[in-house]
Coordinates of C-alpha atoms and ligand atoms in Angstrom, one line a residue:
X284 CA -48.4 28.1 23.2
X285 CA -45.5 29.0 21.3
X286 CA -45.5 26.3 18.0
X287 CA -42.4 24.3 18.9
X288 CA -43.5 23.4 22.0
X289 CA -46.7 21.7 21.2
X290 CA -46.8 17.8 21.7
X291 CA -47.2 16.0 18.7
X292 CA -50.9 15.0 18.2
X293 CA -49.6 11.4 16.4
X294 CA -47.5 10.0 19.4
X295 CA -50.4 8.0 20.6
X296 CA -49.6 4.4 19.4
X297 CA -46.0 4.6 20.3
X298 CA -45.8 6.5 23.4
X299 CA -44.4 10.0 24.2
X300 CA -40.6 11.6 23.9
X301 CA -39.4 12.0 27.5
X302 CA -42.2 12.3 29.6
X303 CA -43.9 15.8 28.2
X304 CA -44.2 14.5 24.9
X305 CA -42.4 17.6 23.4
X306 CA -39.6 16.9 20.4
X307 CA -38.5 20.3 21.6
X308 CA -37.7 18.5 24.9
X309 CA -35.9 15.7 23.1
X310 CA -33.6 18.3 21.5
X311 CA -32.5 19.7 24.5
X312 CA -31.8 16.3 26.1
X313 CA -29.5 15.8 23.5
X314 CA -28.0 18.9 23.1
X315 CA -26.9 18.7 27.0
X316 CA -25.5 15.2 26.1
X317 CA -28.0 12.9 27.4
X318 CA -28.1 9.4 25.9
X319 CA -31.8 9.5 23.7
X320 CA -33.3 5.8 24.5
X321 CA -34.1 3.5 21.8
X322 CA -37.9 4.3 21.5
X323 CA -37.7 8.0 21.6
X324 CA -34.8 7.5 18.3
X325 CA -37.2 5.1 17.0
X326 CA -40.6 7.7 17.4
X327 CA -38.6 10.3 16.0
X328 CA -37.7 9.1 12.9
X329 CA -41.1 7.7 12.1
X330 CA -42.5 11.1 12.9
X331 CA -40.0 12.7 11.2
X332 CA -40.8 10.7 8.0
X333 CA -44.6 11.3 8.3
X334 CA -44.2 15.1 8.6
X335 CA -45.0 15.2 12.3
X336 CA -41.8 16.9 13.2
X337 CA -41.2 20.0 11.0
X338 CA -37.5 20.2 9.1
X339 CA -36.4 23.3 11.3
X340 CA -36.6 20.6 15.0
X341 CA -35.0 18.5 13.1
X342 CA -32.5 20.5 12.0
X343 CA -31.8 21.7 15.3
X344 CA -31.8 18.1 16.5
X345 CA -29.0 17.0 13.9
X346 CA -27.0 19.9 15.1
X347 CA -27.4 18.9 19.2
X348 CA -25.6 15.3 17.5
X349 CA -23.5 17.4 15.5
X350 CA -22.2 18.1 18.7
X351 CA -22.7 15.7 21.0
X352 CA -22.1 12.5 19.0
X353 CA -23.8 9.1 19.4
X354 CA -23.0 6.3 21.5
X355 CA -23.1 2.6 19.9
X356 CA -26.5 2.2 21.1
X357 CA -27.8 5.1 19.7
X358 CA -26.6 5.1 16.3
X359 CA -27.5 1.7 16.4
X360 CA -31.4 2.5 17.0
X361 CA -31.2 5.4 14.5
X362 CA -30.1 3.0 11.8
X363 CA -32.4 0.8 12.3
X364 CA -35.2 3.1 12.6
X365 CA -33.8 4.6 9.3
X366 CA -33.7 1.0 7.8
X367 CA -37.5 0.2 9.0
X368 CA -38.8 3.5 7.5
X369 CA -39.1 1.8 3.9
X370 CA -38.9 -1.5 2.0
X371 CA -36.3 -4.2 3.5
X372 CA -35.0 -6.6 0.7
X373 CA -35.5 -9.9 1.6
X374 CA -32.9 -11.9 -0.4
X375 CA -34.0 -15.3 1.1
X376 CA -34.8 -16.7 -1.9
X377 CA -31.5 -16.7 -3.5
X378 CA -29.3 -19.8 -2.2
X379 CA -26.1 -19.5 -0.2
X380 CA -24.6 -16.6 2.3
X381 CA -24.9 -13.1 0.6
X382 CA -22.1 -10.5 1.3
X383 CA -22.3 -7.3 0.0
X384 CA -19.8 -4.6 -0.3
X385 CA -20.1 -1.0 0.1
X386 CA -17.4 1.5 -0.5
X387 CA -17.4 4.9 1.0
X388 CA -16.7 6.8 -2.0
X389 CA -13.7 7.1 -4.3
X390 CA -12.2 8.4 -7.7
X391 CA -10.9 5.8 -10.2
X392 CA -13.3 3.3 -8.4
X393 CA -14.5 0.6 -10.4
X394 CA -13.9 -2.3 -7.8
X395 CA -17.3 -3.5 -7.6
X396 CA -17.0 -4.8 -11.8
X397 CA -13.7 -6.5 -11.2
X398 CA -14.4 -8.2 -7.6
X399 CA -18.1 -9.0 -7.8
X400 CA -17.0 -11.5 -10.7
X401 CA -14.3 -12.8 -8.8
X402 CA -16.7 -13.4 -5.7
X403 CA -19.5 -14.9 -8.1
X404 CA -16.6 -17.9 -9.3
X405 CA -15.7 -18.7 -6.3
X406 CA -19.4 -19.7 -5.7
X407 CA -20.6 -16.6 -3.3
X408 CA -23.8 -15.0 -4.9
X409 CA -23.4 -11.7 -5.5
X410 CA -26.8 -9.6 -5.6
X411 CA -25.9 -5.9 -5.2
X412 CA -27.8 -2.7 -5.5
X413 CA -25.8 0.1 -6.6
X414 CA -25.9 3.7 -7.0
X415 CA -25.1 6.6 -9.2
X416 CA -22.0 9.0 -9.1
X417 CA -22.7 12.1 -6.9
X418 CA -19.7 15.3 -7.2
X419 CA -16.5 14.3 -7.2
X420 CA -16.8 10.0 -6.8
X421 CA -18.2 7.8 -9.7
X422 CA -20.9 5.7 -9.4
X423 CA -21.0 1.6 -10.6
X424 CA -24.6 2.0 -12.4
X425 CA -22.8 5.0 -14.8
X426 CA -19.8 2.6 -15.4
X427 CA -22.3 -0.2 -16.2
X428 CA -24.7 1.9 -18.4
X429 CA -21.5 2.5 -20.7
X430 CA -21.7 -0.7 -21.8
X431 CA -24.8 -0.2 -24.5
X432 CA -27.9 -1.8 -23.9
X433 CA -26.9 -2.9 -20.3
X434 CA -30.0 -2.7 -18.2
X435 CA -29.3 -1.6 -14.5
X436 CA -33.8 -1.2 -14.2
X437 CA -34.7 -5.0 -13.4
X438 CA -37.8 -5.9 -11.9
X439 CA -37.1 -8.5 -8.3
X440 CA -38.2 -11.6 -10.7
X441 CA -35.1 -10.9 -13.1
X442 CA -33.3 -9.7 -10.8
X443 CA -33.5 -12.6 -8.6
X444 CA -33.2 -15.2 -11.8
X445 CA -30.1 -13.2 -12.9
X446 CA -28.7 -14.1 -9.6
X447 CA -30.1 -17.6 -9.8
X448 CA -28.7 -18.1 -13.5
X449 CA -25.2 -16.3 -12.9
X450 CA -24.3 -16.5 -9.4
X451 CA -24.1 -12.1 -10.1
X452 CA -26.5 -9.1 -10.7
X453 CA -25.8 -5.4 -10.0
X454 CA -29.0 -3.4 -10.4
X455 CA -30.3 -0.2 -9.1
X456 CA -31.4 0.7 -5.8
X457 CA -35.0 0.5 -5.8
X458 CA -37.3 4.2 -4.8
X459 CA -38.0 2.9 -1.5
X460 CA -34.6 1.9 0.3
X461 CA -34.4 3.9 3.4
X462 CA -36.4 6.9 2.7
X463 CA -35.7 8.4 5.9
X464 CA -32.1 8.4 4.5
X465 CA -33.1 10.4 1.8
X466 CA -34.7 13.0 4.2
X467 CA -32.4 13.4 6.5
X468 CA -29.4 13.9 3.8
X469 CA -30.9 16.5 2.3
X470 CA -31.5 18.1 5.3
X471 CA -27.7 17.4 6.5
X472 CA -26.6 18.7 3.0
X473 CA -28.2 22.5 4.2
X474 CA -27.5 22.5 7.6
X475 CA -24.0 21.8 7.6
X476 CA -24.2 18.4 9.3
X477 CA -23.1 15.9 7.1
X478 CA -19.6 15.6 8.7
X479 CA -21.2 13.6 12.3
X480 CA -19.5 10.2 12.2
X481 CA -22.3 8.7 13.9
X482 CA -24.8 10.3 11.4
X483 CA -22.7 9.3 8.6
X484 CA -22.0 5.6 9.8
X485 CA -26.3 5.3 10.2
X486 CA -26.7 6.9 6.8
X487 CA -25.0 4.3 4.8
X488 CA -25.7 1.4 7.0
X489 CA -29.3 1.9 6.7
X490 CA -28.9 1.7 3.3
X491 CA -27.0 -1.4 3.6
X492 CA -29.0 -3.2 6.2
X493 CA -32.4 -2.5 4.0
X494 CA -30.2 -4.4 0.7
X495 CA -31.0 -7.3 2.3
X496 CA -27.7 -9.1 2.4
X497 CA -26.4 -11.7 5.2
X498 CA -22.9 -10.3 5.6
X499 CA -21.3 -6.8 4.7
X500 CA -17.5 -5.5 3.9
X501 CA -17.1 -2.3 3.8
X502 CA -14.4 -0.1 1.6
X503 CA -13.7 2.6 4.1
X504 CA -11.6 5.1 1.5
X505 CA -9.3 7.3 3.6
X506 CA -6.9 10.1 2.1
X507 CA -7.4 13.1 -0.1
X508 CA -10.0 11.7 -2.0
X509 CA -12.1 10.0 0.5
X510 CA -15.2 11.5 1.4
X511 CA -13.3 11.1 5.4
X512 CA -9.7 12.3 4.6
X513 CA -8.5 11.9 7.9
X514 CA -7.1 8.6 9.0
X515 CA -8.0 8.9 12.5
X516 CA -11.6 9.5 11.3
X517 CA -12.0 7.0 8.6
X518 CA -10.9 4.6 11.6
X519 CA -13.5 5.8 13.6
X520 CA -16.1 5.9 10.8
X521 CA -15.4 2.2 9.8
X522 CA -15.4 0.8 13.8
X523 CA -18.7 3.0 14.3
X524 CA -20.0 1.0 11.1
X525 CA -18.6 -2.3 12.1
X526 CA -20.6 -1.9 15.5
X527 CA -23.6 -0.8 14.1
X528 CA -23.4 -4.1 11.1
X529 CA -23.3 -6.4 14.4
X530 CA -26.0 -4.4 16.8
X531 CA -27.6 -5.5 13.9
X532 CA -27.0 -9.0 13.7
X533 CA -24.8 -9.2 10.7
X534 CA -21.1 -9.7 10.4
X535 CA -19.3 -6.4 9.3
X536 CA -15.9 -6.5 8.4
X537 CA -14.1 -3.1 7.1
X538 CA -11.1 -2.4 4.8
X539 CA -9.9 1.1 5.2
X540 CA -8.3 1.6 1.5
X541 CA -6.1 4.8 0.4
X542 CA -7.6 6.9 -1.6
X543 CA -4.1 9.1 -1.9
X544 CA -4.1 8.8 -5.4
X545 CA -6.5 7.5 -8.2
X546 CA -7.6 3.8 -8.3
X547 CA -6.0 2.6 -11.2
X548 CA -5.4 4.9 -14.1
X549 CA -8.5 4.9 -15.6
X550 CA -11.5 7.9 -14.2
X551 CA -14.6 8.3 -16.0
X552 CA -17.2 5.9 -17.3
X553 CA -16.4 3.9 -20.2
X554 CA -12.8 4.3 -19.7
X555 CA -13.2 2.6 -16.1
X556 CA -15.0 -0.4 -18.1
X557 CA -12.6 -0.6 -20.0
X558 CA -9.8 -0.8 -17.3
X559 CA -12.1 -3.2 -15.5
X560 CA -12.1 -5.3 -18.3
X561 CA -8.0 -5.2 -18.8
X562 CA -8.0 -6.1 -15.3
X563 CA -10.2 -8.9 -15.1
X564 CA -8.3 -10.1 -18.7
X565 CA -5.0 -10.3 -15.5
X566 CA -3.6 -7.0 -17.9
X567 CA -5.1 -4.3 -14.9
X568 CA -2.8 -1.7 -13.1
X569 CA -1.5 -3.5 -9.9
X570 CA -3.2 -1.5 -7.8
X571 CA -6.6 -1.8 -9.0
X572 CA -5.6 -5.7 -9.0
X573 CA -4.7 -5.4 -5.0
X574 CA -7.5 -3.6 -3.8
X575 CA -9.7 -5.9 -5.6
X576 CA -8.4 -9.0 -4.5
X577 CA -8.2 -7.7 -0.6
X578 CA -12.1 -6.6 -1.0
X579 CA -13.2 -10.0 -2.9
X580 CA -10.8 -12.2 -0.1
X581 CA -12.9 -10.8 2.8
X582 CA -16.0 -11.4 1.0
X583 CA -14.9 -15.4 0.5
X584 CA -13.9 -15.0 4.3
X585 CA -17.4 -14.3 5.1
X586 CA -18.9 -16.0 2.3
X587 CA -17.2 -19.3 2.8
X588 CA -16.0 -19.2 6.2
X589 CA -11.9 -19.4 5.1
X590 CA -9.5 -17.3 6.2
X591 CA -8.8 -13.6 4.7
X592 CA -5.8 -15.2 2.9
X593 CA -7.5 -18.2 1.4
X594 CA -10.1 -15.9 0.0
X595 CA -7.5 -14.1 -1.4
X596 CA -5.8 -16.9 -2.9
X597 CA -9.2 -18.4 -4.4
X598 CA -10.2 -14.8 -5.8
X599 CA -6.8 -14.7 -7.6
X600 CA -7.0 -18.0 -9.0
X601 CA -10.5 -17.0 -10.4
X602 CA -8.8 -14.1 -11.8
X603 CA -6.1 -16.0 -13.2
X604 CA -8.4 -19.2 -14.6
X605 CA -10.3 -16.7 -16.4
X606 CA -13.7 -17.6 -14.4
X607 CA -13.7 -14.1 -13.2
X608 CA -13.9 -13.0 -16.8
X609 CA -16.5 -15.5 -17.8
X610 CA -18.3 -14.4 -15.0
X611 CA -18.8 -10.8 -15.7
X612 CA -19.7 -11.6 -19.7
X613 CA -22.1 -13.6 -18.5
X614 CA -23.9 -11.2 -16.1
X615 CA -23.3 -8.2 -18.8
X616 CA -25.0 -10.3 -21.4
X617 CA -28.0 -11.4 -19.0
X618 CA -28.7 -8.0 -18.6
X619 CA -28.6 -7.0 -22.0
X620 CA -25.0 -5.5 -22.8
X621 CA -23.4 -5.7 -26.0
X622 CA -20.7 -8.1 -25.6
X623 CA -18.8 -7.1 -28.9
X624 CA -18.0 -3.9 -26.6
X625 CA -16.2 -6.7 -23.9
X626 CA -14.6 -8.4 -26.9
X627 CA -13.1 -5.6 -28.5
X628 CA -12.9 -2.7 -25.6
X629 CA -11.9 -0.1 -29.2
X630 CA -15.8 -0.2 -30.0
X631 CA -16.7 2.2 -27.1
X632 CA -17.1 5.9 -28.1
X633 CA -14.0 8.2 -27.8
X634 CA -14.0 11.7 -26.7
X635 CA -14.2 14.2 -29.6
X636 CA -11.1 16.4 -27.6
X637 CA -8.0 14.5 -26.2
X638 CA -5.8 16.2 -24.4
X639 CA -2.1 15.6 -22.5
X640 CA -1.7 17.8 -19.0
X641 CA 2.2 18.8 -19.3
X642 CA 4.0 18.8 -16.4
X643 CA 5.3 22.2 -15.9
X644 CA 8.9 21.2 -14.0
X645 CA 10.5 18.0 -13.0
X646 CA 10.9 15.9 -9.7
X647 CA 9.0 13.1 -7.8
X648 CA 5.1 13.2 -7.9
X649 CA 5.0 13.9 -4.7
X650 CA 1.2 13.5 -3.7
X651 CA -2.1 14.3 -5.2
X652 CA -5.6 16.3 -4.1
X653 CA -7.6 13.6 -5.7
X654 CA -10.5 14.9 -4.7
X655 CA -9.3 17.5 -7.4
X656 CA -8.7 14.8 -10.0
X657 CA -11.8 13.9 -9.5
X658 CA -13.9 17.2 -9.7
X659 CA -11.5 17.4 -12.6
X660 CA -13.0 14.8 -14.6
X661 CA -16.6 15.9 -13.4
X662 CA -15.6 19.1 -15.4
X663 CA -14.9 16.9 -18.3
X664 CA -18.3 15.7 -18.0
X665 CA -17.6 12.3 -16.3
X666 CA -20.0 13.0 -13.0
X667 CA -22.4 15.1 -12.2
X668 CA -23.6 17.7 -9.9
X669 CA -26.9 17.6 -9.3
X670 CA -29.0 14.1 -9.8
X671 CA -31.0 15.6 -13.0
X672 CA -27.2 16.1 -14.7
X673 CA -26.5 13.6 -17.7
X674 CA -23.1 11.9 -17.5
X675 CA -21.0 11.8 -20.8
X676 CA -19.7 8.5 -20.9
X677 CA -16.7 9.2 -22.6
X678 CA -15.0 11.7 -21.1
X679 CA -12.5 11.4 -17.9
X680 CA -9.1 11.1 -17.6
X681 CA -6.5 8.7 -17.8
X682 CA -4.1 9.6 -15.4
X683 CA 0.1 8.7 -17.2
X684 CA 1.7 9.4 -14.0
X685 CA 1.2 8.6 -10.1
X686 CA 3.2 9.2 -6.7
X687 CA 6.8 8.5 -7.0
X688 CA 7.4 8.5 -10.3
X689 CA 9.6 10.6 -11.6
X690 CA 8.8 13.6 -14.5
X691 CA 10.7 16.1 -16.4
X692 CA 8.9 19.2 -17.4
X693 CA 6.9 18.4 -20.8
X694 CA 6.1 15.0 -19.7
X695 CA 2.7 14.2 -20.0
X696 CA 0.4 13.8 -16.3
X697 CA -2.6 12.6 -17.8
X698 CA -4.7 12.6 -20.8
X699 CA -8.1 14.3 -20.7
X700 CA -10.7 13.0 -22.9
X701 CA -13.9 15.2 -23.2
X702 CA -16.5 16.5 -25.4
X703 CA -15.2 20.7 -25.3
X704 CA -12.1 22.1 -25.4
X705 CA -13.5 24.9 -22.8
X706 CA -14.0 22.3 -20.4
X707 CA -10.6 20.5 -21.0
X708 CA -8.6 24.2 -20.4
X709 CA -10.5 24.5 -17.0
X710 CA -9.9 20.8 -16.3
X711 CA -6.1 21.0 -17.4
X712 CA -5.5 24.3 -14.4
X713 CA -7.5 21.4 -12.1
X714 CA -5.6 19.0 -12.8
X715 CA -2.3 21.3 -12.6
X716 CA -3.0 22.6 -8.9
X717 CA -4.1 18.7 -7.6
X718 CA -0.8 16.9 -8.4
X719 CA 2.9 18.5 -6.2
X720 CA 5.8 17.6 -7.9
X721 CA 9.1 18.0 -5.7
X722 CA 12.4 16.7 -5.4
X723 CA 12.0 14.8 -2.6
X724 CA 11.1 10.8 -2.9
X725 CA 7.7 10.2 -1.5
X726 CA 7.2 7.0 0.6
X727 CA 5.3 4.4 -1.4
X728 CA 1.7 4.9 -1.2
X729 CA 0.1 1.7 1.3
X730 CA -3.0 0.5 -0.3
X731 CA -4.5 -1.7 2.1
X732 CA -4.5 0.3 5.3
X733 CA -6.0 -1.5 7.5
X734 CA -9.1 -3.9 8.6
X735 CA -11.3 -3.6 11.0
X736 CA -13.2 -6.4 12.0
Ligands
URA1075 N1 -22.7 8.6 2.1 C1 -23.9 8.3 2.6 O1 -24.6 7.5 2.1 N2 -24.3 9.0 3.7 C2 -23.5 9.9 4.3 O2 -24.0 10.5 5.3 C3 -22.3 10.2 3.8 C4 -21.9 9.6 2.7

């Protein structure tokens, strides 16, 4: 018997795919378009995470979705299956509704230090994993571990007291969220099947549902650099995630959010803190400001049960009272960072080589391939390619101009701040071929693009 056709000799407990037993059978259900039932989705990841199905049926099985998509109730088994295949957080213990917030991926993103403050006084606890920066997005823990001696390691006792004490903690995820996440992304990332909406939308919500939170918002980023550029897709991404959230039992509420341009000015780690802290002193760029008070609103909303406008309102007047700001010395002190940094933002490190990008003619900033920007200041030494790379917490980019302002030639774009000048030539043509100047005014670029709820 040829080897992909043998049944699996660990089905017994949970009964057989499809009638033969054969995963090879599954496969070709789905790759004619079938609808795969809740158990055999279920079987298939737990055999998949114990090694009974081998990577190349799986691989062939990701493709048949590739291609055929999921319907509601499928991605909604797969992420739960994919949630139930490690450790599920259970937050009980902590008073009051939890919401958490997950962003899909951005450059210039530091929303998660400005707007879980502003969440935490207004009285919604805020108790959020968070993960490291990945190619061309940042990552919250980075930005956090700028901040000397802040620990993003705590065990579930401080963690939980944290919470308890200060009404916020951002740690780290722990080993065992999701593993069959883990799996299944690396074997995307090789088989050229990352881009499936529905295996996209159960990849981060079983990372989500396993957190442990009551409630979710989600940051859908759409726009050149989203990880979904298309708008029709990031739709369709954040609606597929939205069901899922609910198939599940908890509200889910999205924000799709532009990433057309940079979030703020500020990209890279220590100069995101210290944008984040500008902005939560009411001195941030008014975008950054926006976004964060749209994300924190529909978190109150949830949290509190007030509209999306109240929330608003009471997550500006936190910002304004300067609770917000209290708030986030408070959690960076419980967790060991060095609050002189917070008090006087000139104590953080600067890049050794600094930079201006000169633009080379004059017009309109027409748009910009943030994506660019942001493998831009990966060159700089802001991110990182693979998981084992270090970050440098220094370097990044400060970006002097955005879309529809105007430039003569010689005016500087941005300022690069790194540790080489090798890397700041390479990141200087990078920077160059991501931003279009042109004499034509661009419309104004719409930050909040829509909700989906
Ligand atoms: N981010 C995730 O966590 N999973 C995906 O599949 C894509 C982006």
């Amino acid at each position: 018997m040829d080897k992909c056709a043998q049944p699996f000799v660990n089905n017994k407990k949970r009964g057989d795919f499809m009638s033969t037993g054969r995963f090879v059978d599954l496969i070709q259900k789905k790759r004619q378009g079938q609808t795969l039932t809740e158990d055999e989705i279920k079987k298939m990841i737990e055999d998949y995470v114990e090694g009974a199905i081998p990577d190349y049926q799986m691989s062939a099985m990701l493709m048949a979705i590739f291609f055929q998509g999921m319907n509601r109730e499928e991605a909604t088994a797969m992420t739960l299956a994919m949630r139930d295949s490690g450790q599920v957080v259970d937050l009980s213990a902590i008073q009051g509704i939890k919401v958490d917030k997950h962003s899909t991926g951005g450059v210039g993103d530091k929303t998660t230090l400005i707007l879980g403050p502003m969440v935490a006084a207004c009285g919604v606890p805020v108790a959020k994993m968070s993960g490291r920066g990945l190619g061309f997005t940042g990552g919250t823990l980075d930005k956090l571990e700028s901040i000397p001696g802040f620990q993003v390691g705590l065990s579930q006792e401080e963690f939980f007291a944290a919470v308890e004490k200060n009404g916020i903690s951002v740690i780290g995820q722990t080993g065992d969220l999701a593993p069959a996440d883990k799996l299944l992304y690396a074997l995307r990332d090789v088989t050229a099947t990352v881009e499936s909406i529905p295996l996209i939308a159960a990849s981060i919500m079983s990372k989500k549902l396993a957190a442990g939170s009551d409630k979710i918002v989600l940051d859908v980023t759409t726009g050149s650099g989203a990880f979904i550029k298309d708008l029709d897709q990031s739709k369709e991404l954040a609606r597929r995630m939205v069901d899922i959230g609910k198939g599940a039992g908890k509200e889910t509420v999205a924000l799709l959010t532009s990433m057309e341009e940079p979030l703020g000015r500020a990209v890279g780690n220590n100069l995101e803190v210290k944008e984040a802290i500008k902005t939560l002193q009411g001195q941030g760029p008014e975008d950054l400001e926006e976004v964060c008070l749209a994300l924190a609103g529909m978190m109150l909303s949830l949290g509190k049960g007030i509209s999306y406008e109240e929330g608003k309102k009471e997550a500006k007047e936190a910002l304004d009272s300067g609770r917000a700001w209290q708030k986030f010395r408070a959690m960076v002190e419980s967790q060991g960072g060095n609050l002189s940094y917070l008090d006087d933002p000139d104590l953080f490190p600067e890049a050794e080589v600094i930079c201006q990008v000169q633009a080379r003619e004059r017009g309109y900033i027409f748009s910009m391939d943030t994506e660019k920007i942001g493998l831009a200041s990966g060159i700089l030494g802001a991110g990182r390619e693979t998981k084992e790379d270090a970050v440098d917490f220094s370097a990044g980019i400060l970006v002097e101009k955005k879309i529809g302002d105007w430039v003569e030639a010689g005016d500087c774009l941005a300022t690069l701040c790194t540790g080489d000048l090798e890397r700041a030539q390479k990141a200087e043509e990078v920077y160059l071929n991501a931003v279009k100047i042109s004499g034509e005014k661009p419309e104004p670029v719409k930050l909040i693009v829509d909700i989906i709820a």
